[in-house]
Short mmCIF file of N, CA and C in Angstrom, two decimals:
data_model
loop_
_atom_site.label_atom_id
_atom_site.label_comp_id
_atom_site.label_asym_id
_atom_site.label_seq_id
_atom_site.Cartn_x
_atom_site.Cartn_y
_atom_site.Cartn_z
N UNK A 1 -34.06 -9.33 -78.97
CA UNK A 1 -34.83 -10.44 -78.46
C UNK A 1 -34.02 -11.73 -78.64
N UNK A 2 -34.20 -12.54 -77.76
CA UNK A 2 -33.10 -13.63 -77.33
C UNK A 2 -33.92 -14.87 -78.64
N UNK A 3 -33.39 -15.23 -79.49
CA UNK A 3 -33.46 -16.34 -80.37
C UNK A 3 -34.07 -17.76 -79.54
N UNK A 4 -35.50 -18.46 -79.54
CA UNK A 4 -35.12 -19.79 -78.87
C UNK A 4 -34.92 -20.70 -79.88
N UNK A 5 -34.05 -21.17 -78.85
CA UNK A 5 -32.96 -22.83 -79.40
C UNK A 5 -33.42 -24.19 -79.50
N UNK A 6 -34.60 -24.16 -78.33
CA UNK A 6 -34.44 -25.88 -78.67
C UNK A 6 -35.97 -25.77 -79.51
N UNK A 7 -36.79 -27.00 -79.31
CA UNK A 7 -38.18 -26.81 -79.72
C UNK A 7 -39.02 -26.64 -78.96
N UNK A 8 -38.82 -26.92 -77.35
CA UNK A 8 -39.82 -26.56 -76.57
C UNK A 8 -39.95 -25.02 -76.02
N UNK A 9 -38.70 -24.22 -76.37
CA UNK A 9 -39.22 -22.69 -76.55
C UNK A 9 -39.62 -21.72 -77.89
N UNK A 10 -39.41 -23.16 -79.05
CA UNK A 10 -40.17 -22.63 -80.25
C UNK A 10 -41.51 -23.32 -79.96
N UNK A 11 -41.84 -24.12 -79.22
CA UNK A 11 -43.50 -24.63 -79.01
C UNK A 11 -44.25 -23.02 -78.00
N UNK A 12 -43.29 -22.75 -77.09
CA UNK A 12 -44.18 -21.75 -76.50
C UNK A 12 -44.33 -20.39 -77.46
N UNK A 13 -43.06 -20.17 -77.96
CA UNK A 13 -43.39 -19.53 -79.14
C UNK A 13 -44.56 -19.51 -80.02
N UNK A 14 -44.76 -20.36 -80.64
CA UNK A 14 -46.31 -20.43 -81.37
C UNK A 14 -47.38 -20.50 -80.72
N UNK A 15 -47.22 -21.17 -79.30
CA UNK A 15 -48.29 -21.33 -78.68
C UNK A 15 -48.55 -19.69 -78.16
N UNK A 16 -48.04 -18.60 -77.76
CA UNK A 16 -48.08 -16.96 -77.53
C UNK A 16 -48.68 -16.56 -78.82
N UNK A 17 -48.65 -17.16 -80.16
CA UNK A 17 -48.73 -16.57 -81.30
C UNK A 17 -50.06 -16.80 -81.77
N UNK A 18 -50.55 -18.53 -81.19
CA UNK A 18 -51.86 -18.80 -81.20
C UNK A 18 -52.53 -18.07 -80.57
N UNK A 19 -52.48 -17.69 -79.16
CA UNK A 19 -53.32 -17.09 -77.91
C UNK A 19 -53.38 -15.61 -78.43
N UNK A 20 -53.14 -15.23 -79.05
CA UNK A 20 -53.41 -13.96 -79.61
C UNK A 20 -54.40 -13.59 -80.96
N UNK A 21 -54.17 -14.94 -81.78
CA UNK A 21 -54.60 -14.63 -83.12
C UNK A 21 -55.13 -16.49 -83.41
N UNK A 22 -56.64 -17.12 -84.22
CA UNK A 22 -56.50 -18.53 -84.65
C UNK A 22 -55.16 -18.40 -85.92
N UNK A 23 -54.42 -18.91 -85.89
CA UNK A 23 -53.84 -19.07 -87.48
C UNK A 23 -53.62 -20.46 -88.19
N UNK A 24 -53.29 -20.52 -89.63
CA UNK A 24 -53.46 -21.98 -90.02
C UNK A 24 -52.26 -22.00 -89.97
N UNK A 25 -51.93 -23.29 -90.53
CA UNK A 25 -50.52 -23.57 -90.43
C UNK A 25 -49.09 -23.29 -90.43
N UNK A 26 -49.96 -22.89 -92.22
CA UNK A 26 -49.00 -21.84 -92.99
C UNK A 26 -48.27 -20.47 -92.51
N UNK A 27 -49.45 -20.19 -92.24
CA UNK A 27 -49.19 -18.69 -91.06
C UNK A 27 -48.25 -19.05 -89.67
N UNK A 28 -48.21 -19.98 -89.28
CA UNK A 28 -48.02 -20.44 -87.79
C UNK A 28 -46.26 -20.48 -88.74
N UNK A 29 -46.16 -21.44 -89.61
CA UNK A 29 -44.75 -22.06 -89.76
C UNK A 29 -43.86 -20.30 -90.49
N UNK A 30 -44.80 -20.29 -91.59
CA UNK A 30 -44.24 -18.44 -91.46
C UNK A 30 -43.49 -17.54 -90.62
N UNK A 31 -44.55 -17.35 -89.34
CA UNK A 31 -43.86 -16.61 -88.32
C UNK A 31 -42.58 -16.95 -87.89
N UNK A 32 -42.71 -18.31 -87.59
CA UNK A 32 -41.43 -18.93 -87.36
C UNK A 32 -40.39 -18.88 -87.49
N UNK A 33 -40.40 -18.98 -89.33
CA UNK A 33 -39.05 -18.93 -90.01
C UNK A 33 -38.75 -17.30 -90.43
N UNK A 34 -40.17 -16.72 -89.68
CA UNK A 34 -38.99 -15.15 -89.61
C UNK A 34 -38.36 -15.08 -88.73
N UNK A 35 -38.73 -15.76 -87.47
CA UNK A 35 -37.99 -15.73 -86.43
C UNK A 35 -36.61 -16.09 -86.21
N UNK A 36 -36.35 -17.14 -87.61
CA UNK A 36 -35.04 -17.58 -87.68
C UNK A 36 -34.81 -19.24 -87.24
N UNK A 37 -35.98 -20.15 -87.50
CA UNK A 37 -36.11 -21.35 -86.86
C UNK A 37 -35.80 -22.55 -87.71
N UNK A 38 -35.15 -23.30 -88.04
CA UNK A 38 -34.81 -23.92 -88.88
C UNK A 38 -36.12 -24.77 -89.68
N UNK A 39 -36.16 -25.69 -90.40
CA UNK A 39 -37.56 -25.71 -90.94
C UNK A 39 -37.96 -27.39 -90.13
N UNK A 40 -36.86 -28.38 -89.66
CA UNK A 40 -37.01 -29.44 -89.34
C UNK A 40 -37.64 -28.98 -87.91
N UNK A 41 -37.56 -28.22 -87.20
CA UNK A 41 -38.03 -28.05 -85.83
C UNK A 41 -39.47 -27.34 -86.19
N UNK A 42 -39.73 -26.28 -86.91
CA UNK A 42 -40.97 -25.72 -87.72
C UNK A 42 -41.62 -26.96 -87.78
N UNK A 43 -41.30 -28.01 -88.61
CA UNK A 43 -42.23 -29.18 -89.12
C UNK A 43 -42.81 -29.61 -87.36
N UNK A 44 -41.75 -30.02 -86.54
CA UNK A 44 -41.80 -30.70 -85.52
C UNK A 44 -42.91 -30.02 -84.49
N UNK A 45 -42.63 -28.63 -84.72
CA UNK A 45 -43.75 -28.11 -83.51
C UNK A 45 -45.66 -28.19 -83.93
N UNK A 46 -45.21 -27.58 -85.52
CA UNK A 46 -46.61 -27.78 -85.98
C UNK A 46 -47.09 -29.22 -85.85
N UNK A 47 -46.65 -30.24 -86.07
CA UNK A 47 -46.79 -31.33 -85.76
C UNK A 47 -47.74 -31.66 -84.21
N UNK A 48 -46.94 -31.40 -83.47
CA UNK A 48 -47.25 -31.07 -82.01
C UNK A 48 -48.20 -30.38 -81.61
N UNK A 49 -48.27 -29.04 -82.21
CA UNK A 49 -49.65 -28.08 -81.72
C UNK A 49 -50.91 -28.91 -82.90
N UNK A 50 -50.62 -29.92 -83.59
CA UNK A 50 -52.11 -30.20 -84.57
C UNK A 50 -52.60 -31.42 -83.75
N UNK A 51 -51.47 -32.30 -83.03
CA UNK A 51 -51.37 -33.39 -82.00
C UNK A 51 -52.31 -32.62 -81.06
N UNK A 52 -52.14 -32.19 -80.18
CA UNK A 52 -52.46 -31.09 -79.32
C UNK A 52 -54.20 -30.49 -79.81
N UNK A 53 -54.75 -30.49 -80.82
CA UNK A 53 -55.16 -29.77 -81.22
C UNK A 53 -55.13 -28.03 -80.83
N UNK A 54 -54.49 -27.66 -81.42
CA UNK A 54 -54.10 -26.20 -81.18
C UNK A 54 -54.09 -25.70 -82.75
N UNK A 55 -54.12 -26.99 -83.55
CA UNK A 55 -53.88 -26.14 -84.94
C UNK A 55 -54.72 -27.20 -85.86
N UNK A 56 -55.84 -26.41 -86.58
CA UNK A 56 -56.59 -27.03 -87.46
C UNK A 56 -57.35 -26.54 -88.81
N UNK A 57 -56.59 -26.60 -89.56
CA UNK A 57 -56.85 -25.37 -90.74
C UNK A 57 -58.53 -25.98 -91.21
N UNK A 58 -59.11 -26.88 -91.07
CA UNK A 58 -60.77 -27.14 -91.35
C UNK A 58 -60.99 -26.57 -90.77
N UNK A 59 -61.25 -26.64 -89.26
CA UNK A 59 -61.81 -25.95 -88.36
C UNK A 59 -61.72 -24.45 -87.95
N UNK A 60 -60.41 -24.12 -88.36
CA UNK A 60 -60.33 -22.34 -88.94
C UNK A 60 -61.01 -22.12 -90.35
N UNK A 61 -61.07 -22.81 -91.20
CA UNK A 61 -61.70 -22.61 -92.70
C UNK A 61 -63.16 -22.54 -92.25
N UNK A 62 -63.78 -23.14 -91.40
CA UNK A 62 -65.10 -23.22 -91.32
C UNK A 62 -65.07 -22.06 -90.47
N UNK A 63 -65.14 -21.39 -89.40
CA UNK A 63 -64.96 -20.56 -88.32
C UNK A 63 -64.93 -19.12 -89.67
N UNK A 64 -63.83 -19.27 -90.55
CA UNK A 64 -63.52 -18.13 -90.79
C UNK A 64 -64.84 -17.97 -91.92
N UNK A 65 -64.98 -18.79 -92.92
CA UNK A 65 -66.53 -18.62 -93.38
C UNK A 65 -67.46 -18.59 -92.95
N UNK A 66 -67.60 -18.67 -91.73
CA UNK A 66 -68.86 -18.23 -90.98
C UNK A 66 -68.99 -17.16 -90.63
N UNK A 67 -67.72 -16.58 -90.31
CA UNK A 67 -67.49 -14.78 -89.99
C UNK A 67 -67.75 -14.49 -90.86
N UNK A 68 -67.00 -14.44 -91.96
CA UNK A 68 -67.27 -13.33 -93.16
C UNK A 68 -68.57 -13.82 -94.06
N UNK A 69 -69.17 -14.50 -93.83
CA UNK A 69 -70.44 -15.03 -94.86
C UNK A 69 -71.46 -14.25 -94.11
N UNK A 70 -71.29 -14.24 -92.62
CA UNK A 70 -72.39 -13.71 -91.38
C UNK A 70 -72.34 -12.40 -91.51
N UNK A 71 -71.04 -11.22 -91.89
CA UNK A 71 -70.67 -10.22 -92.03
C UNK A 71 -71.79 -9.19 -92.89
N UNK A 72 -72.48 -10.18 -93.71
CA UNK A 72 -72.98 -9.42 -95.05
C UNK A 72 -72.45 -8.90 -95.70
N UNK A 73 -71.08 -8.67 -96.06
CA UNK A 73 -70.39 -7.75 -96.64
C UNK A 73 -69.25 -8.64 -98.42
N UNK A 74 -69.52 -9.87 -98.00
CA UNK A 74 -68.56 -10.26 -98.86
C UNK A 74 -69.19 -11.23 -99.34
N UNK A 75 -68.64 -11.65 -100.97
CA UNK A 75 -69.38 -12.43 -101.65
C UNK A 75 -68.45 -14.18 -101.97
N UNK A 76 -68.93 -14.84 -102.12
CA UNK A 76 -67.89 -16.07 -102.18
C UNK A 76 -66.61 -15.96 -102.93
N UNK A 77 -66.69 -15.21 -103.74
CA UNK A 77 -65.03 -14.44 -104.23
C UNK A 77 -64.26 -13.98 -103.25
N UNK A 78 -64.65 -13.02 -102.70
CA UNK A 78 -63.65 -12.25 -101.58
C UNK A 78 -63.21 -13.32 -100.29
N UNK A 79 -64.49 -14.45 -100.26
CA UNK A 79 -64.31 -14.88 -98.74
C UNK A 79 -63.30 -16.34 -99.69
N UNK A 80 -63.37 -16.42 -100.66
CA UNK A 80 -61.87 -17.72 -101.07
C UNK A 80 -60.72 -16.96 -100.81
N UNK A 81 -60.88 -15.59 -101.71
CA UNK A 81 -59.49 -15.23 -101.61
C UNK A 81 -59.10 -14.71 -99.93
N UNK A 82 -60.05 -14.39 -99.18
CA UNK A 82 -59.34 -14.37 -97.87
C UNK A 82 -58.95 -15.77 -97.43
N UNK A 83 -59.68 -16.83 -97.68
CA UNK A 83 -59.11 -18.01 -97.25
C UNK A 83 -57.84 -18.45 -97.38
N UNK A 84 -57.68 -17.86 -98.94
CA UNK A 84 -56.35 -18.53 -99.72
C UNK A 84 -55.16 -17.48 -98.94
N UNK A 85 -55.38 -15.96 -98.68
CA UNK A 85 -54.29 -15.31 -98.16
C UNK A 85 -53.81 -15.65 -96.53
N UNK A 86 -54.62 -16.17 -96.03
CA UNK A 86 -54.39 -17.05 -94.63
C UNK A 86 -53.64 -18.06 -95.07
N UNK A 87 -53.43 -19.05 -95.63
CA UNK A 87 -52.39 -19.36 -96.13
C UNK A 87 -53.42 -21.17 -95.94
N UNK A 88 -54.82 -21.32 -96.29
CA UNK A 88 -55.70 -22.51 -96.11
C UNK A 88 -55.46 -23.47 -97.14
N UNK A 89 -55.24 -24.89 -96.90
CA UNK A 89 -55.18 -25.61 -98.51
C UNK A 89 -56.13 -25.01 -99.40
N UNK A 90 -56.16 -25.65 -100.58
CA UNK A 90 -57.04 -25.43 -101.28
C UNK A 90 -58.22 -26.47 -101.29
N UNK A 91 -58.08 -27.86 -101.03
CA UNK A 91 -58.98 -29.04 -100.56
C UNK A 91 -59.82 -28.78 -99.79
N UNK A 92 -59.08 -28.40 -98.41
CA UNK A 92 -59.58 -27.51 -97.23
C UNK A 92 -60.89 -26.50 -97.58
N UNK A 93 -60.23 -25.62 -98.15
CA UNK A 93 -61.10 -24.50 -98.41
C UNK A 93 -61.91 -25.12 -99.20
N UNK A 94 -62.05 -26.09 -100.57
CA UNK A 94 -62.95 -26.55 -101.52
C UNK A 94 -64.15 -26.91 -100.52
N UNK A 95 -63.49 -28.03 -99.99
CA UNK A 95 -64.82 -28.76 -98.81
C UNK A 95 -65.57 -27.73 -98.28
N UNK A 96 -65.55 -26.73 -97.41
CA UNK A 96 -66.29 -25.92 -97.03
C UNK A 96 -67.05 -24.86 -97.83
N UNK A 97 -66.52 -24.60 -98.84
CA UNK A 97 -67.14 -23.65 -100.05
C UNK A 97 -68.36 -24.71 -100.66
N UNK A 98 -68.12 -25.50 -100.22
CA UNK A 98 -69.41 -26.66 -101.37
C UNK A 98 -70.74 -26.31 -100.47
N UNK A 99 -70.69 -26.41 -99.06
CA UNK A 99 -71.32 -26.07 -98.24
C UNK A 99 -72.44 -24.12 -98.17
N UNK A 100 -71.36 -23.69 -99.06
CA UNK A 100 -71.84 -21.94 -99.07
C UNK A 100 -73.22 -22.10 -99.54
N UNK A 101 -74.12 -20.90 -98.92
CA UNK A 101 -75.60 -20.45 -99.11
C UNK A 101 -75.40 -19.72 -100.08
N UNK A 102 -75.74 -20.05 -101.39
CA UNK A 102 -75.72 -19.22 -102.28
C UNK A 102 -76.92 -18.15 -102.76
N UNK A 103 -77.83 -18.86 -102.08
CA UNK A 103 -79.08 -17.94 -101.89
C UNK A 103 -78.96 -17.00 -101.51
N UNK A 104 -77.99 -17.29 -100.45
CA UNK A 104 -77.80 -15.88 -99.24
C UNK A 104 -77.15 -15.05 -99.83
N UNK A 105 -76.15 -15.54 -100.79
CA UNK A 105 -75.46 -14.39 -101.50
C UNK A 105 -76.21 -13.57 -101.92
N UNK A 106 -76.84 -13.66 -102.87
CA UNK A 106 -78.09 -12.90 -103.46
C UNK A 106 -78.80 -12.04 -102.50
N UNK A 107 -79.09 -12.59 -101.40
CA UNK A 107 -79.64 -11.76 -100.41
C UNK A 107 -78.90 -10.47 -99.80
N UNK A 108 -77.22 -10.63 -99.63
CA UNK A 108 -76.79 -9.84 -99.10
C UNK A 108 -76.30 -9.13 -100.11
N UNK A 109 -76.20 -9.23 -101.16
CA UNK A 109 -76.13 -8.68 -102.22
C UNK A 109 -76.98 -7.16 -102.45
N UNK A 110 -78.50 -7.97 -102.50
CA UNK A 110 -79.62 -6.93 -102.59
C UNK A 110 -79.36 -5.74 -101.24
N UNK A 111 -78.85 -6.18 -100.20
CA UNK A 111 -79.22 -5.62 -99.33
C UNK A 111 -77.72 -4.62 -98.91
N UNK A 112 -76.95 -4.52 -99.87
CA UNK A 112 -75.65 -4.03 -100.03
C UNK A 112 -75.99 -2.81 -100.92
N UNK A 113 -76.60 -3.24 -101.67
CA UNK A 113 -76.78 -2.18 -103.29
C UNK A 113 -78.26 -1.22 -102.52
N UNK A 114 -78.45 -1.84 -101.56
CA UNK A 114 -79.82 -0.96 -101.15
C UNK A 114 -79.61 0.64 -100.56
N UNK A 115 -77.79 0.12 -99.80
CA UNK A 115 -77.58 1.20 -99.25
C UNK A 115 -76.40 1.89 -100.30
N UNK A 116 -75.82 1.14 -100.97
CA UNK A 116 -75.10 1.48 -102.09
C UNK A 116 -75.89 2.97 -103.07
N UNK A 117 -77.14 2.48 -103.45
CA UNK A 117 -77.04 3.37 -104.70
C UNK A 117 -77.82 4.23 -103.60
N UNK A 118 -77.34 6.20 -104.30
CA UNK A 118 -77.55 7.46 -104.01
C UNK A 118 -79.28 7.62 -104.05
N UNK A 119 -79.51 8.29 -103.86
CA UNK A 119 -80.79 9.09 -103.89
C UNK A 119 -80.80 10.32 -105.39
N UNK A 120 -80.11 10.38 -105.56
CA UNK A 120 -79.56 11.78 -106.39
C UNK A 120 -79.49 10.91 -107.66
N UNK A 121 -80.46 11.90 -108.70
CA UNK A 121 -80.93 11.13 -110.22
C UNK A 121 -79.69 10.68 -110.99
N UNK A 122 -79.71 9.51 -111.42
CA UNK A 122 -78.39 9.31 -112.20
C UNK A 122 -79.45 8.52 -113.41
N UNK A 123 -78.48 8.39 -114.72
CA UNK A 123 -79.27 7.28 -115.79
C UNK A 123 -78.56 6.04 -115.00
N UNK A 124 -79.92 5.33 -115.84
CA UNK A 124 -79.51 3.82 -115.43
C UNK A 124 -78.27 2.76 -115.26
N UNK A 125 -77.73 3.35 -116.64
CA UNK A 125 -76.88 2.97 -117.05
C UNK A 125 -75.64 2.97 -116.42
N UNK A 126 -75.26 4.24 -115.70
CA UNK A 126 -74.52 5.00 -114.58
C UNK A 126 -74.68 3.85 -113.73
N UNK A 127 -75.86 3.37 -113.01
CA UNK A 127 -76.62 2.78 -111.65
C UNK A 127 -75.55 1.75 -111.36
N UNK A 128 -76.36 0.56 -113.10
CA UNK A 128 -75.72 -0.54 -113.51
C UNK A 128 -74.77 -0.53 -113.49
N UNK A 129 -73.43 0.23 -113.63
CA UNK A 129 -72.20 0.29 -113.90
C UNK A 129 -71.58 -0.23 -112.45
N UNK A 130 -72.12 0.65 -111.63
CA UNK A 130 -71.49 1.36 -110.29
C UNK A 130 -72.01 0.28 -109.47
N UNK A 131 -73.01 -0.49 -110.04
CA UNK A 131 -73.97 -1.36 -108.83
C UNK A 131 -73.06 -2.92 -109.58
N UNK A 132 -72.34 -2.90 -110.80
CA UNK A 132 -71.74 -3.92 -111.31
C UNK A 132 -70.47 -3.68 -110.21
N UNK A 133 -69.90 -2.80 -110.45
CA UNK A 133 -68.75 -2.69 -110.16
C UNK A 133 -68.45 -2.80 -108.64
N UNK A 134 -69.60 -2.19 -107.75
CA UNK A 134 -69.29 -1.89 -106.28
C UNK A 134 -69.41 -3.67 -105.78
N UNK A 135 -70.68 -4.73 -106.52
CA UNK A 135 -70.59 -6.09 -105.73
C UNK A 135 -69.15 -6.39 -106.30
N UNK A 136 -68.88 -6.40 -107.80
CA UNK A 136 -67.52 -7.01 -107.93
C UNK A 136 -66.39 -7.47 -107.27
N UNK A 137 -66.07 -5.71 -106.70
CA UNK A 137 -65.23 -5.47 -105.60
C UNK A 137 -65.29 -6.06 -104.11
N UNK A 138 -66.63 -6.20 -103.96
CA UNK A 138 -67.22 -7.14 -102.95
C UNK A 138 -67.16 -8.59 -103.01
N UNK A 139 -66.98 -8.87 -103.91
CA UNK A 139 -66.63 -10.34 -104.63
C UNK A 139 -67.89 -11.37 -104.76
N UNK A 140 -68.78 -10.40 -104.90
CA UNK A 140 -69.61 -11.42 -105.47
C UNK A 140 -69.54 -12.09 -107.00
N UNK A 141 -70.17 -13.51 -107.43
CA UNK A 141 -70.27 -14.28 -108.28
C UNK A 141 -70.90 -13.05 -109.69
N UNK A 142 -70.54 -13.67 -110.71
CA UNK A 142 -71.04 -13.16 -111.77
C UNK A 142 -72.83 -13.26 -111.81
N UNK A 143 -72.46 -14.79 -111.42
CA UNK A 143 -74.28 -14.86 -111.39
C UNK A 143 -74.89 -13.94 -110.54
N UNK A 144 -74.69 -14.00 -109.41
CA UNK A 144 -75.38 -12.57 -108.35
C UNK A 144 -75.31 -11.41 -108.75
N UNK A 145 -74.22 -10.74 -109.54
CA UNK A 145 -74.22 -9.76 -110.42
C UNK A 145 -75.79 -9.29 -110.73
N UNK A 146 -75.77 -10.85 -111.99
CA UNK A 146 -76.23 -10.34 -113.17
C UNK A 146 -77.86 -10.56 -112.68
N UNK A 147 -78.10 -11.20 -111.48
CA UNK A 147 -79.44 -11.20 -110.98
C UNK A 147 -79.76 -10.02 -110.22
N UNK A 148 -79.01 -9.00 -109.85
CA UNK A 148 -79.30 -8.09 -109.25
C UNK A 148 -79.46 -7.21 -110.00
N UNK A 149 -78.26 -6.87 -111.34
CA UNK A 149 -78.71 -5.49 -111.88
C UNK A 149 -80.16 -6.20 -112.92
N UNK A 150 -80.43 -7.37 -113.03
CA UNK A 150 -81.63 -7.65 -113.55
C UNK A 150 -83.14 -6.85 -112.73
N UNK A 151 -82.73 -6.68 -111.61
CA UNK A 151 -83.93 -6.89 -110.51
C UNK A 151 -84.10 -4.77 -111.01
N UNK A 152 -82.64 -4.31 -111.32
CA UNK A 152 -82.58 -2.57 -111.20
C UNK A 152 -84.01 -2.40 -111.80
N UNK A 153 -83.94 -0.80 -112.06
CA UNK A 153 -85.06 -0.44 -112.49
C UNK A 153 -84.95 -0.53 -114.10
N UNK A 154 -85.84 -0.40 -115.01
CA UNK A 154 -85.69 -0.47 -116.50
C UNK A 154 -85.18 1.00 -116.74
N UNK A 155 -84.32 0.38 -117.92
CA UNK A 155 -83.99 1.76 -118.44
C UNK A 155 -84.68 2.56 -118.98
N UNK A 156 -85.73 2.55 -118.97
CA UNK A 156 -86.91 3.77 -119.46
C UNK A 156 -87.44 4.73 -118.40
N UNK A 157 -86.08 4.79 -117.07
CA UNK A 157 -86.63 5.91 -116.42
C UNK A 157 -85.01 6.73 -116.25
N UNK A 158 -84.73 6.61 -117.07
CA UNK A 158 -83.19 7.72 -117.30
C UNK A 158 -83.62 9.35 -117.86
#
């Protein structure tokens, strides 16, 4: 594949890279410099596509917490650290996390562990473990945790 040279075929470059995928910056200047692009022309295009609006890591930070919050599947843990592996400030991402339904967490929480735990007798204790461990992984908050296996059944039916 033929290397481009100046910046206006590293602009169409990112701009092919946008039309396929939103990415933030980080990601955008990344691709780039695998491509082999020096970093003063990198600066120059991102520059250009944020001019342009073509590139806006708020407006992907918000977009992308709305997917995965809407998902039901992930808890404000998992949806930072996807933020942070997109490559989002951390300011960025703060501002919009202040905004999170934390209620809702709880909600999708309950409604995770509903289909989570088996039918098939286990002790409680087992439940709790597995119902700790499966939101964890899901990234929910400690607090949502500890309000859900509160809600389990008492251990006086093991």
């Amino acid at each position: 594949m033929k290397l481009p040279l100046n910046e206006q075929d590293v602009f169409q470059l990112a701009l092919t890279m946008l039309s396929r995928r939103s990415c933030s910056e980080a990601e955008v200047a990344l691709q780039l410099k695998r491509k082999n692009v020096d970093g003063a022309t990198v600066m120059a295009v991102i520059s250009r596509l944020r001019e342009y609006g073509y590139l806006n890591d708020a407006a992907l930070c918000d977009l992308l917490l709305h997917k995965y919050s809407t998902s039901k599947k992930y808890g404000i843990r998992a949806i930072v650290d996807k933020l942070k592996r997109r490559g989002l400030p951390g300011p960025v991402i703060q501002n919009v996390i202040n905004s999170f339904d934390y209620a809702g967490e709880l909600k999708k929480a309950q409604n995770l562990i509903q289909k989570y735990i088996t039918a098939k007798p286990v002790s409680n204790y087992e439940i709790q473990t597995k119902v700790a461990r499966f939101l964890y992984t899901k990234g929910f908050s400690q607090h949502t945790i500890n309000a859900i296996l509160e809600e389990l059944p008492s251990a006086g039916q093991e």
